[in-house]
PDB file of C-alpha atoms in Angstrom:
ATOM      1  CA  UNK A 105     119.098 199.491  19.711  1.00 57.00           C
ATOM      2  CA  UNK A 106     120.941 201.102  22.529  1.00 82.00           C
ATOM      3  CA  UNK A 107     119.448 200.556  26.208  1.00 93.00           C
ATOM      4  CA  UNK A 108     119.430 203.001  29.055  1.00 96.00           C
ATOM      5  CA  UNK A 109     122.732 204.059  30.068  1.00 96.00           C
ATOM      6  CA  UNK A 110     124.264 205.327  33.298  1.00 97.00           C
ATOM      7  CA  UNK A 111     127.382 207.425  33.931  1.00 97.00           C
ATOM      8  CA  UNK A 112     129.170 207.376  35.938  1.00 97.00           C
ATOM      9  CA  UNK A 113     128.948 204.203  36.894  1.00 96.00           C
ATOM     10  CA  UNK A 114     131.102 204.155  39.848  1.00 97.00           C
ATOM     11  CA  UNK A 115     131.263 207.593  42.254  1.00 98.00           C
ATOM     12  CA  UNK A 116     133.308 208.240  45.118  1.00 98.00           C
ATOM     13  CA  UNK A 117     132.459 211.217  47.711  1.00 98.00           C
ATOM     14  CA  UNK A 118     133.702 212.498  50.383  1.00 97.00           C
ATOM     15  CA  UNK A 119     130.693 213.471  52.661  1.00 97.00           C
ATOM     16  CA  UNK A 120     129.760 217.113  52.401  1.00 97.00           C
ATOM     17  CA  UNK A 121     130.706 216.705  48.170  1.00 98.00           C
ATOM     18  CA  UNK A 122     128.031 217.726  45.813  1.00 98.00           C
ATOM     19  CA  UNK A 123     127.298 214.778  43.514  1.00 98.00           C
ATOM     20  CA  UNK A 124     125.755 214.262  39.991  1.00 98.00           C
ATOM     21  CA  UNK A 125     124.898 211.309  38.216  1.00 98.00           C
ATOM     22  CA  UNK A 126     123.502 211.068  34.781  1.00 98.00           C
ATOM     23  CA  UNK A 127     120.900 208.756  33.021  1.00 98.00           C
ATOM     24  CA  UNK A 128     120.487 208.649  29.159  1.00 98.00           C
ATOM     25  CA  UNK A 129     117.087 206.726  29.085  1.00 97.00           C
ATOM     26  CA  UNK A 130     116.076 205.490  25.454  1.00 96.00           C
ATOM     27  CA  UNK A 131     115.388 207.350  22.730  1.00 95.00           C
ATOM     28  CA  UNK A 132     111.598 208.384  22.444  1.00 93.00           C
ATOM     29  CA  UNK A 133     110.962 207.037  26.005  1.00 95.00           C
ATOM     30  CA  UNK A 134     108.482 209.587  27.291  1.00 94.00           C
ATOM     31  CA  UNK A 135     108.870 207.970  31.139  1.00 95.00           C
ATOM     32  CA  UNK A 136     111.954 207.661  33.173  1.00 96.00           C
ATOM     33  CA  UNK A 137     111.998 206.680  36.624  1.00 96.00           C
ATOM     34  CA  UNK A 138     114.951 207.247  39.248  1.00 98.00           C
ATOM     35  CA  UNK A 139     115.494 204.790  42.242  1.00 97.00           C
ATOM     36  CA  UNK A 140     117.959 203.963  45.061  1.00 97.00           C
ATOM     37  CA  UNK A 141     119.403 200.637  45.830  1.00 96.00           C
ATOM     38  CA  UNK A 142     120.992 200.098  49.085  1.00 95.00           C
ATOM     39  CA  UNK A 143     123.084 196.683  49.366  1.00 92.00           C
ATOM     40  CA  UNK A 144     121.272 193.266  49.378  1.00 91.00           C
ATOM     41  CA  UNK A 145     117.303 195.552  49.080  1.00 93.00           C
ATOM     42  CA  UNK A 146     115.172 196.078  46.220  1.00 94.00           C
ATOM     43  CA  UNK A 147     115.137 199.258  44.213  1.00 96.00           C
ATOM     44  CA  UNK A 148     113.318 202.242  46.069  1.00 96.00           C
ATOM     45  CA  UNK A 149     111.499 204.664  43.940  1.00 95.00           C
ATOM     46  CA  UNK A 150     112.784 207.971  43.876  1.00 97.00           C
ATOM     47  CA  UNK A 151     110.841 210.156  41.534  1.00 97.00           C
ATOM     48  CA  UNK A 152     109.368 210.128  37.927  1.00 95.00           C
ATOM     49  CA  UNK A 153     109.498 212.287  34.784  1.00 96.00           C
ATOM     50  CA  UNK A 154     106.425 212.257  32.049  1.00 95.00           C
ATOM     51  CA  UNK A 155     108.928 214.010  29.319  1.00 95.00           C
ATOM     52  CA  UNK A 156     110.411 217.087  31.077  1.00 96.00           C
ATOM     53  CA  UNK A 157     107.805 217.653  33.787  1.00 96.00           C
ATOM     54  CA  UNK A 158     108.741 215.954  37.207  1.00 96.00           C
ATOM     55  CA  UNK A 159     105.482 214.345  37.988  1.00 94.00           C
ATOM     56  CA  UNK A 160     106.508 212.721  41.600  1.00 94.00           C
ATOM     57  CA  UNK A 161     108.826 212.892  43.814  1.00 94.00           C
ATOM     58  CA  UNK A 162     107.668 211.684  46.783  1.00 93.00           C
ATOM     59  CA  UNK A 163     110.859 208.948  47.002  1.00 95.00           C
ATOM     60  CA  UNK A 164     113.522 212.007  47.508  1.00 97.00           C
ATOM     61  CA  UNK A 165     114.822 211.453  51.001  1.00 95.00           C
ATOM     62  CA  UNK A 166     115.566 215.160  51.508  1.00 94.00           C
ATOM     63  CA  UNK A 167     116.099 218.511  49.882  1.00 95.00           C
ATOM     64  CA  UNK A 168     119.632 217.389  49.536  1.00 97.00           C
ATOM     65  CA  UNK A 169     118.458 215.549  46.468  1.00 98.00           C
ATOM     66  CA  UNK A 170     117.356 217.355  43.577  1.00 97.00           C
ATOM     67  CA  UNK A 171     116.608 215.948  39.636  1.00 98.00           C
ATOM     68  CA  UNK A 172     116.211 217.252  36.240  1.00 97.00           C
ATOM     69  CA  UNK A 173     115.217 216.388  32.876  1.00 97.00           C
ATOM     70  CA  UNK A 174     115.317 219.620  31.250  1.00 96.00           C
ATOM     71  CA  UNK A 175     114.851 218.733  27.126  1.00 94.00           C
ATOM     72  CA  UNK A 176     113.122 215.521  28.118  1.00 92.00           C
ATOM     73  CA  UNK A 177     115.610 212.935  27.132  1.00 95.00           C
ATOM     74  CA  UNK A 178     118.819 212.862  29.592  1.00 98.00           C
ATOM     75  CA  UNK A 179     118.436 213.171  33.027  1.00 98.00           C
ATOM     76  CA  UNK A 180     120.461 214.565  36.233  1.00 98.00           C
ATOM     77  CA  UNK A 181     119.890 213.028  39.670  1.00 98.00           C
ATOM     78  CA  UNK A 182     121.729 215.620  42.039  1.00 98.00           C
ATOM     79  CA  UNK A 183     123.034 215.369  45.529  1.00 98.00           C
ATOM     80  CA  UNK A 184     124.224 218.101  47.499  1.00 98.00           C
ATOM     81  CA  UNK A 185     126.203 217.459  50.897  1.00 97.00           C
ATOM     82  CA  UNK A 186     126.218 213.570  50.376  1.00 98.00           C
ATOM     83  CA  UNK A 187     126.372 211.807  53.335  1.00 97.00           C
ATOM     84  CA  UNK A 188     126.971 208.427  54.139  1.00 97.00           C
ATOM     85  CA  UNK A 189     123.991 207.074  54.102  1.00 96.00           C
ATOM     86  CA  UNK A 190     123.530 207.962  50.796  1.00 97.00           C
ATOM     87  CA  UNK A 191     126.030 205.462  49.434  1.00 97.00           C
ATOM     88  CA  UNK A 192     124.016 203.041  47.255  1.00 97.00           C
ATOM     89  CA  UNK A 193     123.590 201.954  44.066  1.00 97.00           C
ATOM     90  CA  UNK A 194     121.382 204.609  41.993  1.00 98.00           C
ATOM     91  CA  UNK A 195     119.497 203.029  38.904  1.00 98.00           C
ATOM     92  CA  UNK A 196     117.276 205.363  36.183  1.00 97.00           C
ATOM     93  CA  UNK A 197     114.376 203.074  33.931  1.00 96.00           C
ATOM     94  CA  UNK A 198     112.447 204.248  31.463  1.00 96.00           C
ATOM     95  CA  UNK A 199     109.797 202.909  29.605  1.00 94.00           C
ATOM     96  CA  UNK A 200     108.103 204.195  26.245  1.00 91.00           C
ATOM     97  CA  UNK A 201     104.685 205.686  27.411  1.00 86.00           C
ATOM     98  CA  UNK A 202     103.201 206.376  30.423  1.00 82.00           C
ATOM     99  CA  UNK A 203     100.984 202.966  31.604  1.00 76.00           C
ATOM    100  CA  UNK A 204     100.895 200.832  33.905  1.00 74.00           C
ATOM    101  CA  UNK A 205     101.504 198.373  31.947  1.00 79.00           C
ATOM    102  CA  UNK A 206     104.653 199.716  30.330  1.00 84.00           C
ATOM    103  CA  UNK A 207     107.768 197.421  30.914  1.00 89.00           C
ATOM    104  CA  UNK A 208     110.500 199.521  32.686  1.00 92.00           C
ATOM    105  CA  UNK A 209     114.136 198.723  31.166  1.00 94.00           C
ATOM    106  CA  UNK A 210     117.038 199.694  33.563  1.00 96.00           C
ATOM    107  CA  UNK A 211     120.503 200.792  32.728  1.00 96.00           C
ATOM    108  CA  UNK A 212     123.361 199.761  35.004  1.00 94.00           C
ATOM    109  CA  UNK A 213     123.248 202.261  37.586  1.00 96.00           C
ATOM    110  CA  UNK A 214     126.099 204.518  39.215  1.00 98.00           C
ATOM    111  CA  UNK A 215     127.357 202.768  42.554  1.00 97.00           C
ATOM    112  CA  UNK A 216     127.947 205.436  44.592  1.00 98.00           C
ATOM    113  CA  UNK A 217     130.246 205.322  47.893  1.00 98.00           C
ATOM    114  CA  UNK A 218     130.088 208.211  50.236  1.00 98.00           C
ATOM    115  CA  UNK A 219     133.394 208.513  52.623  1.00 96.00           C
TER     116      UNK A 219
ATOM    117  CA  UNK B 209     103.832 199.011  51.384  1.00 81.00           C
ATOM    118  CA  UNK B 210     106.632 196.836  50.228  1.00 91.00           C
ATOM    119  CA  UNK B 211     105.677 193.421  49.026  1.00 95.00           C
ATOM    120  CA  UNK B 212     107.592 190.460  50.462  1.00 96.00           C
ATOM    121  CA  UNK B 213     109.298 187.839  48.488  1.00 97.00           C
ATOM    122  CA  UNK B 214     110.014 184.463  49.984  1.00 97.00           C
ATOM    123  CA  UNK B 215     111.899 182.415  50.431  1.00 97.00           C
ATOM    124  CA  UNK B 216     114.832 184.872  50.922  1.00 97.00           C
ATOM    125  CA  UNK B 217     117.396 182.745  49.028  1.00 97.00           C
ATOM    126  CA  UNK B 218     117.581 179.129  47.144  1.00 97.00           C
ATOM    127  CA  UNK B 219     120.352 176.870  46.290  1.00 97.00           C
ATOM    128  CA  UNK B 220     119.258 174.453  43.215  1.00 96.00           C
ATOM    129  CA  UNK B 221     121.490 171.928  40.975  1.00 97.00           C
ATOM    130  CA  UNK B 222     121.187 172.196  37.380  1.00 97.00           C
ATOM    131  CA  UNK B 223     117.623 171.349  36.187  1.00 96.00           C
ATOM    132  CA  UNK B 224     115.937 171.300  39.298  1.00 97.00           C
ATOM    133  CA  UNK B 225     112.645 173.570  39.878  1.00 96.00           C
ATOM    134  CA  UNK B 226     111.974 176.164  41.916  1.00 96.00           C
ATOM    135  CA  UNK B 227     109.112 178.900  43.008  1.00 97.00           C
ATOM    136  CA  UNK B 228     109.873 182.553  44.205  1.00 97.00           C
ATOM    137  CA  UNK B 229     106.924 184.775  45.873  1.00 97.00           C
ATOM    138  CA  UNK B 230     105.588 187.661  46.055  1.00 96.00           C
ATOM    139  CA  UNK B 231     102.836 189.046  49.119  1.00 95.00           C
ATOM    140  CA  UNK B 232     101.577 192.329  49.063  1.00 92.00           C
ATOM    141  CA  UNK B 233      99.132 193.782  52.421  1.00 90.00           C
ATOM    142  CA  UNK B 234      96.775 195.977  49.762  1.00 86.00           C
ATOM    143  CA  UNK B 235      95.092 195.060  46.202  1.00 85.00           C
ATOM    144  CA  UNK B 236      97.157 194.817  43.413  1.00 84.00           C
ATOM    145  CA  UNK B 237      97.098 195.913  39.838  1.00 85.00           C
ATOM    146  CA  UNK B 238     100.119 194.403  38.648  1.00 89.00           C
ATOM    147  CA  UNK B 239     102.875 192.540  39.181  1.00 92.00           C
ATOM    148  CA  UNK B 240     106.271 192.797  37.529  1.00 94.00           C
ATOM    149  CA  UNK B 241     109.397 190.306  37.182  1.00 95.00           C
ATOM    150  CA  UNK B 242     112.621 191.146  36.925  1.00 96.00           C
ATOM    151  CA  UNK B 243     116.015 188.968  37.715  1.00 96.00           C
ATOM    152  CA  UNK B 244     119.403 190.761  38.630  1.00 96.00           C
ATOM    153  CA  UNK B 245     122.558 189.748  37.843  1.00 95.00           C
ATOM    154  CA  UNK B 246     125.616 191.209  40.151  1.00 91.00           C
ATOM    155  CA  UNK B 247     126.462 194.731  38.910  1.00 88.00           C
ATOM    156  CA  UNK B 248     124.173 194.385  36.218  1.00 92.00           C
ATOM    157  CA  UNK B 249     120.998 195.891  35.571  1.00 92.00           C
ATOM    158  CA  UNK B 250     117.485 194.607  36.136  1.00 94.00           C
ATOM    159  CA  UNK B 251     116.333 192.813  33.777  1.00 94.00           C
ATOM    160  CA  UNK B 252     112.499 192.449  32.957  1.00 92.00           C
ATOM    161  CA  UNK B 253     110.839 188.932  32.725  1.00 92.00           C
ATOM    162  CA  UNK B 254     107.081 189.861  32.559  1.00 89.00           C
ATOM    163  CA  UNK B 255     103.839 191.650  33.932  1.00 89.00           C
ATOM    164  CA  UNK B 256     101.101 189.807  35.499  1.00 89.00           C
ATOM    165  CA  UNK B 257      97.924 191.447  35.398  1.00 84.00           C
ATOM    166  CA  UNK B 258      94.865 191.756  37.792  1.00 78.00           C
ATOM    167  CA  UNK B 259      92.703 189.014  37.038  1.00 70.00           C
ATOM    168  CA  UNK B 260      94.805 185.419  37.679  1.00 59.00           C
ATOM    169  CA  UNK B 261      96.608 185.709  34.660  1.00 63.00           C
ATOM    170  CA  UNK B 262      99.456 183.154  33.580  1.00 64.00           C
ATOM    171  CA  UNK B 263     101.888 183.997  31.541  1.00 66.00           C
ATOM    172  CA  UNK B 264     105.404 182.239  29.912  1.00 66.00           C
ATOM    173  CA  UNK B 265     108.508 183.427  29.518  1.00 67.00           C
ATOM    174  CA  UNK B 266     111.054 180.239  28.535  1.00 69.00           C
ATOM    175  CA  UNK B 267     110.723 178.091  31.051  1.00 84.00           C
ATOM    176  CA  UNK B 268     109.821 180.426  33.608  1.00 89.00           C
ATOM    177  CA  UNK B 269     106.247 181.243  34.134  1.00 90.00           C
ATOM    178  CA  UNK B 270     104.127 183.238  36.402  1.00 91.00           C
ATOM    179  CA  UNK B 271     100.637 183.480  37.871  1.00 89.00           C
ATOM    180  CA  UNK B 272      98.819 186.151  39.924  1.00 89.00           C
ATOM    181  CA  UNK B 273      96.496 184.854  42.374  1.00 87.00           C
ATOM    182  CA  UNK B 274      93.716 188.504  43.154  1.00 84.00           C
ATOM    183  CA  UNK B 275      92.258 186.894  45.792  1.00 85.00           C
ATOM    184  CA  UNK B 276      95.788 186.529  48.260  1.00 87.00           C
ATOM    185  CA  UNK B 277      97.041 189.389  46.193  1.00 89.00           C
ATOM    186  CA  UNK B 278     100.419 187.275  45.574  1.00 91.00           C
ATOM    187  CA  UNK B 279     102.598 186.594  42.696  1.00 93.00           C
ATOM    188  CA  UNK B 280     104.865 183.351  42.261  1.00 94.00           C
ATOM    189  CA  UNK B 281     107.088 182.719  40.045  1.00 95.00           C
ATOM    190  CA  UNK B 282     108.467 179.395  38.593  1.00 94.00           C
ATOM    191  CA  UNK B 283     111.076 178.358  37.027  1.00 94.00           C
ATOM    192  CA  UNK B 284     111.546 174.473  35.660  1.00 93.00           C
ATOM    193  CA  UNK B 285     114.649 172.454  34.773  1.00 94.00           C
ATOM    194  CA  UNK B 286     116.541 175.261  35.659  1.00 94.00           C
ATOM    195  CA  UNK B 287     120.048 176.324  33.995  1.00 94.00           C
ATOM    196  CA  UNK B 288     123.227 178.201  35.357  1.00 96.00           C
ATOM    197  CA  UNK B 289     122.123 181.029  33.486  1.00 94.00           C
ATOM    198  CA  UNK B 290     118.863 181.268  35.969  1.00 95.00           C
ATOM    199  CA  UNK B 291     121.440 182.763  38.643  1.00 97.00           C
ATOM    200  CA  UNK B 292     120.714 185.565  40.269  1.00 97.00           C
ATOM    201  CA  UNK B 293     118.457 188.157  42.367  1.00 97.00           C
ATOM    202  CA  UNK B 294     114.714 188.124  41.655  1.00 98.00           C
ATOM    203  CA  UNK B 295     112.522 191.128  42.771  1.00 97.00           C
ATOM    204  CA  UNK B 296     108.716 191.413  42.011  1.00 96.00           C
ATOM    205  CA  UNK B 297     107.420 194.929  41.408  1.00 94.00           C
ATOM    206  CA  UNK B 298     103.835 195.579  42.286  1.00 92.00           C
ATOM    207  CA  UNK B 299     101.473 198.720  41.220  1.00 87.00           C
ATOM    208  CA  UNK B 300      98.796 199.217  43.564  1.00 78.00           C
ATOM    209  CA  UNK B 301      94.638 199.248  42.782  1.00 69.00           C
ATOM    210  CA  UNK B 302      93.283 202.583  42.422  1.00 67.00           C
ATOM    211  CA  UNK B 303      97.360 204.023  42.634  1.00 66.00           C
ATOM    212  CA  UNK B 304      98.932 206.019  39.881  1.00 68.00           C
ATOM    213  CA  UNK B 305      98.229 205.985  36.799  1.00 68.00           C
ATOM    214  CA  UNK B 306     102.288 206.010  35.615  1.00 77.00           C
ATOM    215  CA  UNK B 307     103.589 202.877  36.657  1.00 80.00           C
ATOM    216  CA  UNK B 308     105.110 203.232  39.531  1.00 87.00           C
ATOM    217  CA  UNK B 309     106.578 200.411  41.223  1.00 91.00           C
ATOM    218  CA  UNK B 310     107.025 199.208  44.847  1.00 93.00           C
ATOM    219  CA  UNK B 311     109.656 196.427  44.998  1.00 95.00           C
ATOM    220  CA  UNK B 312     110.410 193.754  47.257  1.00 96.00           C
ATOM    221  CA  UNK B 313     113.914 192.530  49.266  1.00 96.00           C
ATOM    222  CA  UNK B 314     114.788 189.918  46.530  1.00 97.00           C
ATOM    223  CA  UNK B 315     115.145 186.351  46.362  1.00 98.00           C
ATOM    224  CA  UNK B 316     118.708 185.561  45.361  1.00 97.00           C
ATOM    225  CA  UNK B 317     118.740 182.198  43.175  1.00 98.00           C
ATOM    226  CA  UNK B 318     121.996 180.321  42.874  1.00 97.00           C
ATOM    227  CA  UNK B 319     122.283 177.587  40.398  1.00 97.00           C
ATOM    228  CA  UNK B 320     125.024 174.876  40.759  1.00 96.00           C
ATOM    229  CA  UNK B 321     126.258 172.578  37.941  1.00 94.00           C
TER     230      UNK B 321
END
């Protein structure tokens, strides 16, 4: 079936633009994660949805960044005034249930570049 | 507290072996693999659970050592295929109950014919 998918997957900002980026986890996933991925790191967790309630966001590195998953199937991952530190590449998981134990499959993420 | 992978990079010829791992400073729950191809998303190889568990993916395998709360991943007789950036994700003891996963810097893997 169809993985998670990411659009777009390739956003360029001038700093001060407002920015959105959209995940389409997969279908019936009850879980989707958002994270950050700055060049050469690991992912960086971000925050986490259980269906449409936003469970966690502890990861947001300021009030500039704001996300949605309103119906509980696509999300928005929103940035307001980007700045360039927030270039990076921004990837969205999701995984079926809500365990520990669930695996997480990634879509592609949205490179982002912030000028 | 991110976990740390070492070593930080490894150059192999085809079919040679090679072990990638993964430290973390507080108790573990579980441990997940996942290799990285430029551009490309994460892809998941498996989940080690507390309690030493091995598991086999291919020929790439994986144990989980509780007691030095450290992953390591091997991979034998490697292929060109095996290229790429491998992060370990690690859920804490007694953390969330969702999944959520701390990752660490990467190993990048590069195979050569």
């Amino acid at each position: 079936g169809a993985g998670v998918s990411q659009s777009p997957r390739y956003k360029v900002a001038k700093r001060g633009q407002d920015v959105a980026l959209r995940c389409d986890p997969i279908s019936g996933h009850v879980s989707l994660f958002w994270y950050q991925q700055a060049l050469g790191q690991g992912p960086e967790f971000l925050t986490y949805f259980q269906n449409e309630a936003q469970l966690d966001k502890s990861g947001l590195p300021s009030d500039r960044f704001f996300a949605e998953r309103p119906e509980g199937s696509v999300s928005t991952l929103k940035i307001q005034r980007t700045q360039q530190e927030d270039s990076a590449v921004y990837l969205c998981a999701s995984t079926p249930r809500t365990g520990l134990t669930d695996t997480q499959y990634f879509g592609p993420g949205t490179r982002l570049t912030v000028l | 507290q991110q976990p740390v992978q070492s070593p930080q990079a490894v150059i192999l010829r085809e079919g040679e072996d090679a072990v990638i791992n993964c430290s973390s400073s507080k108790a573990l729950y579980s441990v997940h693999w996942y290799r990285q191809k430029h551009g490309e998303a994460p892809v998941f190889l498996m989940i080690l659970l507390k309690g030493g568990e091995q598991k086999g993916h291919e020929k790439i395998s994986a144990s989980f050592n509780e007691k030095k709360q450290q992953s390591s991943l091997y991979l034998t007789a490697s292929q060109l295929s095996y290229s790429g950036t491998y992060f370990c994700g690690t859920s804490g003891a007694g953390g969330t109950s969702y999944g959520k996963l701390t990752f660490g810097q990467g190993t990048i893997l590069t195979v050569h014919p």
